[in-house]
JSON list of C-alpha atoms in Angstrom, two decimals:
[
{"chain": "A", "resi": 1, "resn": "UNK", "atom": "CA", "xyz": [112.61, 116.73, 103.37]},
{"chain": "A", "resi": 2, "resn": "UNK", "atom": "CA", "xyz": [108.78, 117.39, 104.04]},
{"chain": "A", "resi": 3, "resn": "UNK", "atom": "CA", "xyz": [107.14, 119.44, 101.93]},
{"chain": "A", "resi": 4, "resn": "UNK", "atom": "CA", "xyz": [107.46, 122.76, 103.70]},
{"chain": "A", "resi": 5, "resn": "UNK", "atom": "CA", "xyz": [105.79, 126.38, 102.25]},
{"chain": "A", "resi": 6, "resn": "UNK", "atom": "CA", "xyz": [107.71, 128.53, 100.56]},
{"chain": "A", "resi": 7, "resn": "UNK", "atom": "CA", "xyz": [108.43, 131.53, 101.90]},
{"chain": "A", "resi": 8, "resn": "UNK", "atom": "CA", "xyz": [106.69, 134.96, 101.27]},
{"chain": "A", "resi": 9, "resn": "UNK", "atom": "CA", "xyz": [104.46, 138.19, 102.19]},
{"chain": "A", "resi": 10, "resn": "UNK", "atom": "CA", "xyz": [101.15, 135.93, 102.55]},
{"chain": "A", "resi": 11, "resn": "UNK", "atom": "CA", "xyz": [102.32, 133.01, 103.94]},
{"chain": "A", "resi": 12, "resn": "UNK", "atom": "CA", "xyz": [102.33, 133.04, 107.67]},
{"chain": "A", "resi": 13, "resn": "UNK", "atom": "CA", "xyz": [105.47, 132.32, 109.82]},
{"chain": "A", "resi": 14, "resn": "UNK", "atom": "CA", "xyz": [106.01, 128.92, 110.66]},
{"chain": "A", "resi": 15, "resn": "UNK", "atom": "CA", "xyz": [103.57, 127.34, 112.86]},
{"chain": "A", "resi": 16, "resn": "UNK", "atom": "CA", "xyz": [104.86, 127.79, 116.55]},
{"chain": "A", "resi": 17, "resn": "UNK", "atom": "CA", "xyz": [102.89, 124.51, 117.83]},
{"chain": "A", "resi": 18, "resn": "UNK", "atom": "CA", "xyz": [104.63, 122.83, 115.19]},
{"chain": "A", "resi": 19, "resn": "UNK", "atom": "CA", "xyz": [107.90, 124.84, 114.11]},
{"chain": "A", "resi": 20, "resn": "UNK", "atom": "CA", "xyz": [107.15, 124.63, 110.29]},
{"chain": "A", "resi": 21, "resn": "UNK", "atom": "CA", "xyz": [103.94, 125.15, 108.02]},
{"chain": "A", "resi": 22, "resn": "UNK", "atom": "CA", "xyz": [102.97, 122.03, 106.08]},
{"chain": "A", "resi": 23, "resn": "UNK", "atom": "CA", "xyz": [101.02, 122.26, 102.72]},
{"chain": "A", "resi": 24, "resn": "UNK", "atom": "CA", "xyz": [97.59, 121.78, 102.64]},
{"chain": "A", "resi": 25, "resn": "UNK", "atom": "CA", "xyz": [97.45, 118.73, 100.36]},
{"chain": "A", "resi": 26, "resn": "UNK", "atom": "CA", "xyz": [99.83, 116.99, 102.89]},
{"chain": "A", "resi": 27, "resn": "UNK", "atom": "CA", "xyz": [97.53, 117.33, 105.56]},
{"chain": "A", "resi": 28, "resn": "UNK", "atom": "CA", "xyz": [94.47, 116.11, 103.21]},
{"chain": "A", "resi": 29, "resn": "UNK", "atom": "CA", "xyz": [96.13, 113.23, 102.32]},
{"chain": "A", "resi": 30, "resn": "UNK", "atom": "CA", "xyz": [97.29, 112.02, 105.74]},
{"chain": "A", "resi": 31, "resn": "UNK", "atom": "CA", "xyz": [93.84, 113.39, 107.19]},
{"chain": "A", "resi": 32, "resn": "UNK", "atom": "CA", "xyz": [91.66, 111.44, 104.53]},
{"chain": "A", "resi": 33, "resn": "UNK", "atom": "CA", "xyz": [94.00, 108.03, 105.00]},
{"chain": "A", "resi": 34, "resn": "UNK", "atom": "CA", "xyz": [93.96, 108.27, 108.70]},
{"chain": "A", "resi": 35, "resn": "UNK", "atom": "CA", "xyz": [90.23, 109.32, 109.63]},
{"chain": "A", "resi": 36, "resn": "UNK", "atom": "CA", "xyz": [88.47, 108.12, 105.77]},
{"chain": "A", "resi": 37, "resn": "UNK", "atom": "CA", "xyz": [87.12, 111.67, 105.19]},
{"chain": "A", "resi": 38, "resn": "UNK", "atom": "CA", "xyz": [87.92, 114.72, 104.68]},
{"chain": "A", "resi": 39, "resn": "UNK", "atom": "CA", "xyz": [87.71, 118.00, 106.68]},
{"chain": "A", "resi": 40, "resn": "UNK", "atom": "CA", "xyz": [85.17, 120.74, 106.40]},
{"chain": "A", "resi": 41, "resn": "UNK", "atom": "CA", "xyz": [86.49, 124.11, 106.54]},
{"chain": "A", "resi": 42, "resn": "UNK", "atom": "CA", "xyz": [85.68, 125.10, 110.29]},
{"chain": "A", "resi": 43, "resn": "UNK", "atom": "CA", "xyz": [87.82, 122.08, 111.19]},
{"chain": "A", "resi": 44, "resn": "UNK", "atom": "CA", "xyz": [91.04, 123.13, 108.88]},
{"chain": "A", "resi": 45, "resn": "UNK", "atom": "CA", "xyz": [90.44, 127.34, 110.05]},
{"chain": "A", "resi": 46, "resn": "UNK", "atom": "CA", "xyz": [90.24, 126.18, 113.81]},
{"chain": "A", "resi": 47, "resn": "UNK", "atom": "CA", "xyz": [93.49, 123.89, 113.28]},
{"chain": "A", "resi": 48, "resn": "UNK", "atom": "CA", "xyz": [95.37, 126.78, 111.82]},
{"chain": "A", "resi": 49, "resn": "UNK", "atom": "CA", "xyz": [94.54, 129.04, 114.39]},
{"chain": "A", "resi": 50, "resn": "UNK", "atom": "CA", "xyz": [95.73, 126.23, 116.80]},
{"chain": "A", "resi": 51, "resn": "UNK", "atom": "CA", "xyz": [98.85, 125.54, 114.80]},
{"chain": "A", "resi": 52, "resn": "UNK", "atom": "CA", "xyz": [99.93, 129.61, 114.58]},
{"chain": "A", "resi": 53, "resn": "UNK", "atom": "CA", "xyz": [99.72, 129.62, 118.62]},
{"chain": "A", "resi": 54, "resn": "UNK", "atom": "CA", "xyz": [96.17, 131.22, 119.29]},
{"chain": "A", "resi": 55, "resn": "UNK", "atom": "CA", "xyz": [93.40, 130.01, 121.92]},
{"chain": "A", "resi": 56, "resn": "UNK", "atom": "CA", "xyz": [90.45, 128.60, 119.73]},
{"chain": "A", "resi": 57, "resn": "UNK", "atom": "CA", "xyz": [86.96, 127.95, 121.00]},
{"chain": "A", "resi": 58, "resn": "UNK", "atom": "CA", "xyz": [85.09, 125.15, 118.16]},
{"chain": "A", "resi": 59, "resn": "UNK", "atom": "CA", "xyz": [81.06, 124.74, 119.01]},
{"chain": "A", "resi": 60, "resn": "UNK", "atom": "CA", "xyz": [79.92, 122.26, 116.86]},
{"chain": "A", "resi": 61, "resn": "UNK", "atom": "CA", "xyz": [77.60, 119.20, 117.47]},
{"chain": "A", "resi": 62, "resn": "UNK", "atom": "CA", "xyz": [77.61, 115.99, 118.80]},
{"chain": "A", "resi": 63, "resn": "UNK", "atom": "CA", "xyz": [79.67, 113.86, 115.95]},
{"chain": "A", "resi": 64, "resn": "UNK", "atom": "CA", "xyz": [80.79, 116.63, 113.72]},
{"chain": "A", "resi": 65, "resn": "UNK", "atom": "CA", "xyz": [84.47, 116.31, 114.21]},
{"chain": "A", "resi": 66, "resn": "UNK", "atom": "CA", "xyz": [85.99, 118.40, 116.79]},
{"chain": "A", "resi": 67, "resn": "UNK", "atom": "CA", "xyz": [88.32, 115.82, 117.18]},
{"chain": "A", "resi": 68, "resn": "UNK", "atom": "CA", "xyz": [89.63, 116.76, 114.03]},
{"chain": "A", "resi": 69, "resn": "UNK", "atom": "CA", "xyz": [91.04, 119.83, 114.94]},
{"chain": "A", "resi": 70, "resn": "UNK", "atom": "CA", "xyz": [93.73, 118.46, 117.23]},
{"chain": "A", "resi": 71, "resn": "UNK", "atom": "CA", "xyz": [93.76, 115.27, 115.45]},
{"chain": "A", "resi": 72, "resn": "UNK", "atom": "CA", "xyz": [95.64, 117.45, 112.45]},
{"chain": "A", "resi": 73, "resn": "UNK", "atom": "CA", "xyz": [97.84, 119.23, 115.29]},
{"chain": "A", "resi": 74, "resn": "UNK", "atom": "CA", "xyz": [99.23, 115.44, 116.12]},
{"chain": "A", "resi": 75, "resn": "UNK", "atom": "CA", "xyz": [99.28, 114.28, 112.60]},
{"chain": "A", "resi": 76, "resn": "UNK", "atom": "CA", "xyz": [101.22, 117.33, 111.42]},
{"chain": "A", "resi": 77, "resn": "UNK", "atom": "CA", "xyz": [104.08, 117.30, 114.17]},
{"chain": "A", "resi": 78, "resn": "UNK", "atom": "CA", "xyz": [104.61, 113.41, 113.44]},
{"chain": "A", "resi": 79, "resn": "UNK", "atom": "CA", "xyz": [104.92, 114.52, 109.77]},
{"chain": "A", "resi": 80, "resn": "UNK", "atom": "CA", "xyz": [107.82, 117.18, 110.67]},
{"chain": "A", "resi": 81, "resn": "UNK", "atom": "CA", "xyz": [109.04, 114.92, 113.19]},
{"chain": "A", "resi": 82, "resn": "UNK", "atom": "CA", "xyz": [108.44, 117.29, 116.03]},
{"chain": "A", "resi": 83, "resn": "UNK", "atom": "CA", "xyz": [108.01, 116.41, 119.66]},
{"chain": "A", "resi": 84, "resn": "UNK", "atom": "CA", "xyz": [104.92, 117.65, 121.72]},
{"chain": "A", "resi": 85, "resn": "UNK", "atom": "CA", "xyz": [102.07, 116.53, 123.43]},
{"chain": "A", "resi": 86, "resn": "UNK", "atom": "CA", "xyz": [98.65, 117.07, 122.95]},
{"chain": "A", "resi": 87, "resn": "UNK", "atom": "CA", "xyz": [96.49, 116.98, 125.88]},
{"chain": "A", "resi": 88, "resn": "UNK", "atom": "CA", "xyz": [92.65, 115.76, 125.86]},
{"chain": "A", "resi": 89, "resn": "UNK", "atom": "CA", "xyz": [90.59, 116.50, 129.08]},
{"chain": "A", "resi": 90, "resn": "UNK", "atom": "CA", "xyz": [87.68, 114.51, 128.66]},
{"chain": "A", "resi": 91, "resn": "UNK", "atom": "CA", "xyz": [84.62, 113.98, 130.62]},
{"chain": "A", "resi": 92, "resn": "UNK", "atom": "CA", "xyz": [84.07, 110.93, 128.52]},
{"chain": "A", "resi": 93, "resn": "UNK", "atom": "CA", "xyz": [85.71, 107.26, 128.38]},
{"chain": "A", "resi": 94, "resn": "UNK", "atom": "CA", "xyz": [84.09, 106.25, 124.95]},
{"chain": "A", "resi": 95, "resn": "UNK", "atom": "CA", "xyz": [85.42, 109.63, 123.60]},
{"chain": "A", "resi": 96, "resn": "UNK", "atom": "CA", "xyz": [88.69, 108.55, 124.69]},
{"chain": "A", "resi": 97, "resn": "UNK", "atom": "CA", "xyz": [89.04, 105.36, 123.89]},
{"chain": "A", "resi": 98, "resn": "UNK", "atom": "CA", "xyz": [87.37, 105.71, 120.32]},
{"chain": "A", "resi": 99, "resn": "UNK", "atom": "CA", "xyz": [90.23, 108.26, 119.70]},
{"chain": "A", "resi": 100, "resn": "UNK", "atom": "CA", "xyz": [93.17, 106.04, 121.16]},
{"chain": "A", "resi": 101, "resn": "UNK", "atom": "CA", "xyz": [91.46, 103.06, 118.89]},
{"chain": "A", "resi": 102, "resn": "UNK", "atom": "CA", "xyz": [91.76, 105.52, 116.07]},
{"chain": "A", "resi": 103, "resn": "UNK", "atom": "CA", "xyz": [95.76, 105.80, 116.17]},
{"chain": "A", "resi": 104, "resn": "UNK", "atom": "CA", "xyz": [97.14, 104.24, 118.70]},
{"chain": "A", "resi": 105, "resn": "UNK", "atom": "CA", "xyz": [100.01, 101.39, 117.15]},
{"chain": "A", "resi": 106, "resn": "UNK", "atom": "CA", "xyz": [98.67, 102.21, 113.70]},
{"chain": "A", "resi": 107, "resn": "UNK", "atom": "CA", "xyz": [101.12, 103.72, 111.36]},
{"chain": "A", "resi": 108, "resn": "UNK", "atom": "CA", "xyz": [100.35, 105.73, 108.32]},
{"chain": "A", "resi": 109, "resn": "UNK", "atom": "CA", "xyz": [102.73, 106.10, 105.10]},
{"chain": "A", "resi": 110, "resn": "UNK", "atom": "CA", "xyz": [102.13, 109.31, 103.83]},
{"chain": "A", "resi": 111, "resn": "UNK", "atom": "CA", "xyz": [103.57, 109.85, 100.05]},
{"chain": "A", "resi": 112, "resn": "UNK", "atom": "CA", "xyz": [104.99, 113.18, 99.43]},
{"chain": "A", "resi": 113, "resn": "UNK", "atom": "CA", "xyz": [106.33, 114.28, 95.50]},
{"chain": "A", "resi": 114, "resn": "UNK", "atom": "CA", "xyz": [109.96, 112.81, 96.19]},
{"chain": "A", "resi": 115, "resn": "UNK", "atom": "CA", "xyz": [109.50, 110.43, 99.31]},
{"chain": "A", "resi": 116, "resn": "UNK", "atom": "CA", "xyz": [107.22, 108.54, 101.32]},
{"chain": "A", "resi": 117, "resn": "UNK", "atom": "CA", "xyz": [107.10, 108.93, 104.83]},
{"chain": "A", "resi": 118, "resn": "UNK", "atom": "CA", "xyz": [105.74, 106.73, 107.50]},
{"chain": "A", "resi": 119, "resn": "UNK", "atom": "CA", "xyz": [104.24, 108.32, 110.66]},
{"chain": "A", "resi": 120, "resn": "UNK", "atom": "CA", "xyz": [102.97, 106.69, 113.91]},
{"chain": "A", "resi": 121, "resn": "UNK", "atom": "CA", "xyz": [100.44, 108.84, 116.15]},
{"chain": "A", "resi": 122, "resn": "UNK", "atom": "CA", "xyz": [100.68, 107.38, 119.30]},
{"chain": "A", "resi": 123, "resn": "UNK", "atom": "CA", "xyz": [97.69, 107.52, 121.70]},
{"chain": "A", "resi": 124, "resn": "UNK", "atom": "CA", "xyz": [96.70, 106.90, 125.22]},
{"chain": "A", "resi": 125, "resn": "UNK", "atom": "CA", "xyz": [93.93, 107.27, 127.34]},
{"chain": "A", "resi": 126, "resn": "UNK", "atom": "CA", "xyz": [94.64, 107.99, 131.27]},
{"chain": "A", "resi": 127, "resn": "UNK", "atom": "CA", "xyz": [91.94, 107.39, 133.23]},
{"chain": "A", "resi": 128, "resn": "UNK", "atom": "CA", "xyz": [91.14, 105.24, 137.01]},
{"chain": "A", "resi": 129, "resn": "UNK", "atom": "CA", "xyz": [90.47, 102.47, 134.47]},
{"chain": "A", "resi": 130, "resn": "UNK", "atom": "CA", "xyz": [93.86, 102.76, 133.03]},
{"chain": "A", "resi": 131, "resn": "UNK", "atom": "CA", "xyz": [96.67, 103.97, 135.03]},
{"chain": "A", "resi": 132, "resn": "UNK", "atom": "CA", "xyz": [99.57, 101.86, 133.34]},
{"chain": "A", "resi": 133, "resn": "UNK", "atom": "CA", "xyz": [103.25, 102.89, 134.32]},
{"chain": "A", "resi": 134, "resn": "UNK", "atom": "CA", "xyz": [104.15, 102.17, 130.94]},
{"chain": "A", "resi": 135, "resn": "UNK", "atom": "CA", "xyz": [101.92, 104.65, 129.81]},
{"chain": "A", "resi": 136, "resn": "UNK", "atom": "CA", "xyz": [103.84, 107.24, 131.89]},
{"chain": "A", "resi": 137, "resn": "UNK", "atom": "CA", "xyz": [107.21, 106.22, 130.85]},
{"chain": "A", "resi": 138, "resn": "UNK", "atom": "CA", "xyz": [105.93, 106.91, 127.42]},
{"chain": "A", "resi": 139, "resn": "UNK", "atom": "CA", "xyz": [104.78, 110.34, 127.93]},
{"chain": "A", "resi": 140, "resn": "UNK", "atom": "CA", "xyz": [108.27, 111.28, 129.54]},
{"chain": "A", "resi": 141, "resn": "UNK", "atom": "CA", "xyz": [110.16, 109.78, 127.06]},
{"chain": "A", "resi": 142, "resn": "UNK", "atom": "CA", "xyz": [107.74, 111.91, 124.37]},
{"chain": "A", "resi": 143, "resn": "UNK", "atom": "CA", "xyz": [106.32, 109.26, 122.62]},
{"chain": "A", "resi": 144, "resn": "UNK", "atom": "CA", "xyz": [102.60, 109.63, 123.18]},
{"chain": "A", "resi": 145, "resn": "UNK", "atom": "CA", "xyz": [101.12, 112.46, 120.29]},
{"chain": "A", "resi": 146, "resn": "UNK", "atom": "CA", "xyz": [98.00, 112.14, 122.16]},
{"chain": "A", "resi": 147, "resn": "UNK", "atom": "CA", "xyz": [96.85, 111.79, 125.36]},
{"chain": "A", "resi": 148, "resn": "UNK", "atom": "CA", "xyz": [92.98, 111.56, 126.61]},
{"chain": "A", "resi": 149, "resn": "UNK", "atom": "CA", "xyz": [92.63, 111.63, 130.65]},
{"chain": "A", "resi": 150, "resn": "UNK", "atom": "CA", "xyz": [89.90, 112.36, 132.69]},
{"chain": "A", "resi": 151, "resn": "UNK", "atom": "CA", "xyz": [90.00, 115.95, 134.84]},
{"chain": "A", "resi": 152, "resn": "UNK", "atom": "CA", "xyz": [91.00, 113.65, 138.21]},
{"chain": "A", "resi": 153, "resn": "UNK", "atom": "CA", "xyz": [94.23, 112.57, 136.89]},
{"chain": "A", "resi": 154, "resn": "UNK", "atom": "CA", "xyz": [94.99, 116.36, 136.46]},
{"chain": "A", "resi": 155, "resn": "UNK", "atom": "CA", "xyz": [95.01, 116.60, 140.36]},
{"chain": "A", "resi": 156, "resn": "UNK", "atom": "CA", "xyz": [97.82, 118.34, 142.50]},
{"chain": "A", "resi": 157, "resn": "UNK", "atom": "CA", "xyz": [99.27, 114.99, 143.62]},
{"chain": "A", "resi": 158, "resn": "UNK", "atom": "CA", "xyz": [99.31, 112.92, 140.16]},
{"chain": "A", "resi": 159, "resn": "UNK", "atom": "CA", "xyz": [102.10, 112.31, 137.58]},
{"chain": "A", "resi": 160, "resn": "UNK", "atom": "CA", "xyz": [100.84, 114.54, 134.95]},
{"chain": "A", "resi": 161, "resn": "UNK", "atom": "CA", "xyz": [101.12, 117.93, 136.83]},
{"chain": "A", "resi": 162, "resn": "UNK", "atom": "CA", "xyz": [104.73, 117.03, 136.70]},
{"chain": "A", "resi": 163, "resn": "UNK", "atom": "CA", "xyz": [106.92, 119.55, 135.22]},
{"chain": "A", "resi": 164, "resn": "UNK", "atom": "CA", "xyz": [108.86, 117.58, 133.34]},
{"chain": "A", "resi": 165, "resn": "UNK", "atom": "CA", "xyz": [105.57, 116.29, 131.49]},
{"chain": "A", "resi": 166, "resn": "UNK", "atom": "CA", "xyz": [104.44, 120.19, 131.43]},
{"chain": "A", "resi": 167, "resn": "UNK", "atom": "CA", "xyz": [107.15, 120.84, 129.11]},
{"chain": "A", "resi": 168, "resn": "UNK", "atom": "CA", "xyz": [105.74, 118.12, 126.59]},
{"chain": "A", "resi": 169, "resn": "UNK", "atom": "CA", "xyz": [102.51, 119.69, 126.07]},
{"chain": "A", "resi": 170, "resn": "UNK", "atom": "CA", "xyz": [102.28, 121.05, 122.62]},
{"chain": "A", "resi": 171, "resn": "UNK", "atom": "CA", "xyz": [98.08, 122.01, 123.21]},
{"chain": "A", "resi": 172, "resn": "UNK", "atom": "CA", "xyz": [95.54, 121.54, 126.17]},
{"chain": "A", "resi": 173, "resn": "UNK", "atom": "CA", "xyz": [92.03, 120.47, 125.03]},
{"chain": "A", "resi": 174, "resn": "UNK", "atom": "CA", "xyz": [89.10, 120.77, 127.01]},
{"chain": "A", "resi": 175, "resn": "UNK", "atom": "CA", "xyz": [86.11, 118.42, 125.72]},
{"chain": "A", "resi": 176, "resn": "UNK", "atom": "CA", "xyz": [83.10, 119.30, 127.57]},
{"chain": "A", "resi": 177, "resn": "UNK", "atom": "CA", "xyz": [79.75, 117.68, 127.46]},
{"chain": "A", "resi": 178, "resn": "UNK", "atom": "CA", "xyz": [76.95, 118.40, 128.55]},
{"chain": "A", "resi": 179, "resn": "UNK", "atom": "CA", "xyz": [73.41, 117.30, 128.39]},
{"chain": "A", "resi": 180, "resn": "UNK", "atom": "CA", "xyz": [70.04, 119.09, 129.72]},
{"chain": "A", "resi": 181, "resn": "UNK", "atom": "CA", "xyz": [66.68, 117.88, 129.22]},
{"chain": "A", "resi": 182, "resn": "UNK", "atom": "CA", "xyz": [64.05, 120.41, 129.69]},
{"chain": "A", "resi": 183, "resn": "UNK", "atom": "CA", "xyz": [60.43, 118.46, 131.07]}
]
């Protein structure tokens, strides 16, 4: 059984996104396997607040990990075994397919004290340069953890408005960019 924290006064109740809290040093040592680093303390406060069921703004520069944050929210529910979706809007293609490159048919053992478990965070991007139907089969059958689409496949008339995909959806992530040059 994964490592789960015990219960008291301090701890909070179990994550809602994720139906359980998981110990820190489980999350460092599937975070620092699956990424090579390790997070910085905005990252692991933002993916708590995530994880307990709040709305959580992260500003932080180009290439300083936002990703993270909902990189942990996958990597956690595959550790518990729990179902859910989490949703990328990006405005970028080489944000989404770095990320899908990252996980996507890789499969991580993570060792715990008494067993060793091996998780798979499945990936895919969803974009009009990918609009596979096995992709959609696999996010109705719940086996994507992570799925990157541009904001036009979000429109009224496409699969992923659906409300049988709606129920998935364990967290919706905007990833904005933006870029002015002032002359």
């Amino acid at each position: 059984m994964t490592k789960l924290r015990p219960n008291s006064d301090n701890i909070p109740k179990p994550w809602p996104r994720i139906g359980c809290c998981i110990q820190e040093d489980i999350l460092f040592d599937a975070t620092k396997q699956i990424y090579c680093y390790v997070w910085h303390d905005w990252q692991l406060r933002a993916f708590y607040k995530v994880a307990e069921g709040h709305d959580v703004f992260a500003l932080a520069g180009t290439g300083y990990g936002k990703s993270l944050v909902y990189g942990l929210l996958a990597i956690a529910a595959a550790i518990v075994r729990r179902g859910g979706t989490a949703v990328v809007i990006s405005l970028l293609k080489a944000l989404e397919v770095d990320q899908v490159q990252c996980f996507h048919g890789r499969k991580f053992t993570i060792t715990l004290e008494e067993e060793t478990l091996e998780i798979e965070v499945m990936a895919v991007a969803i974009n009009e340069d990918n609009n596979d139907p096995n992709s959609f089969v696999d996010l109705e059958k719940g086996r994507i953890r992570l799925l990157f689409a541009s904001p036009e496949c979000f429109l009224p008339e496409t699969r992923l408005l659906s409300s049988f995909f709606a129920n998935k959806v364990s967290v919706l992530v905007y990833s904005q960019f933006s870029w002015m040059n002032a002359m």
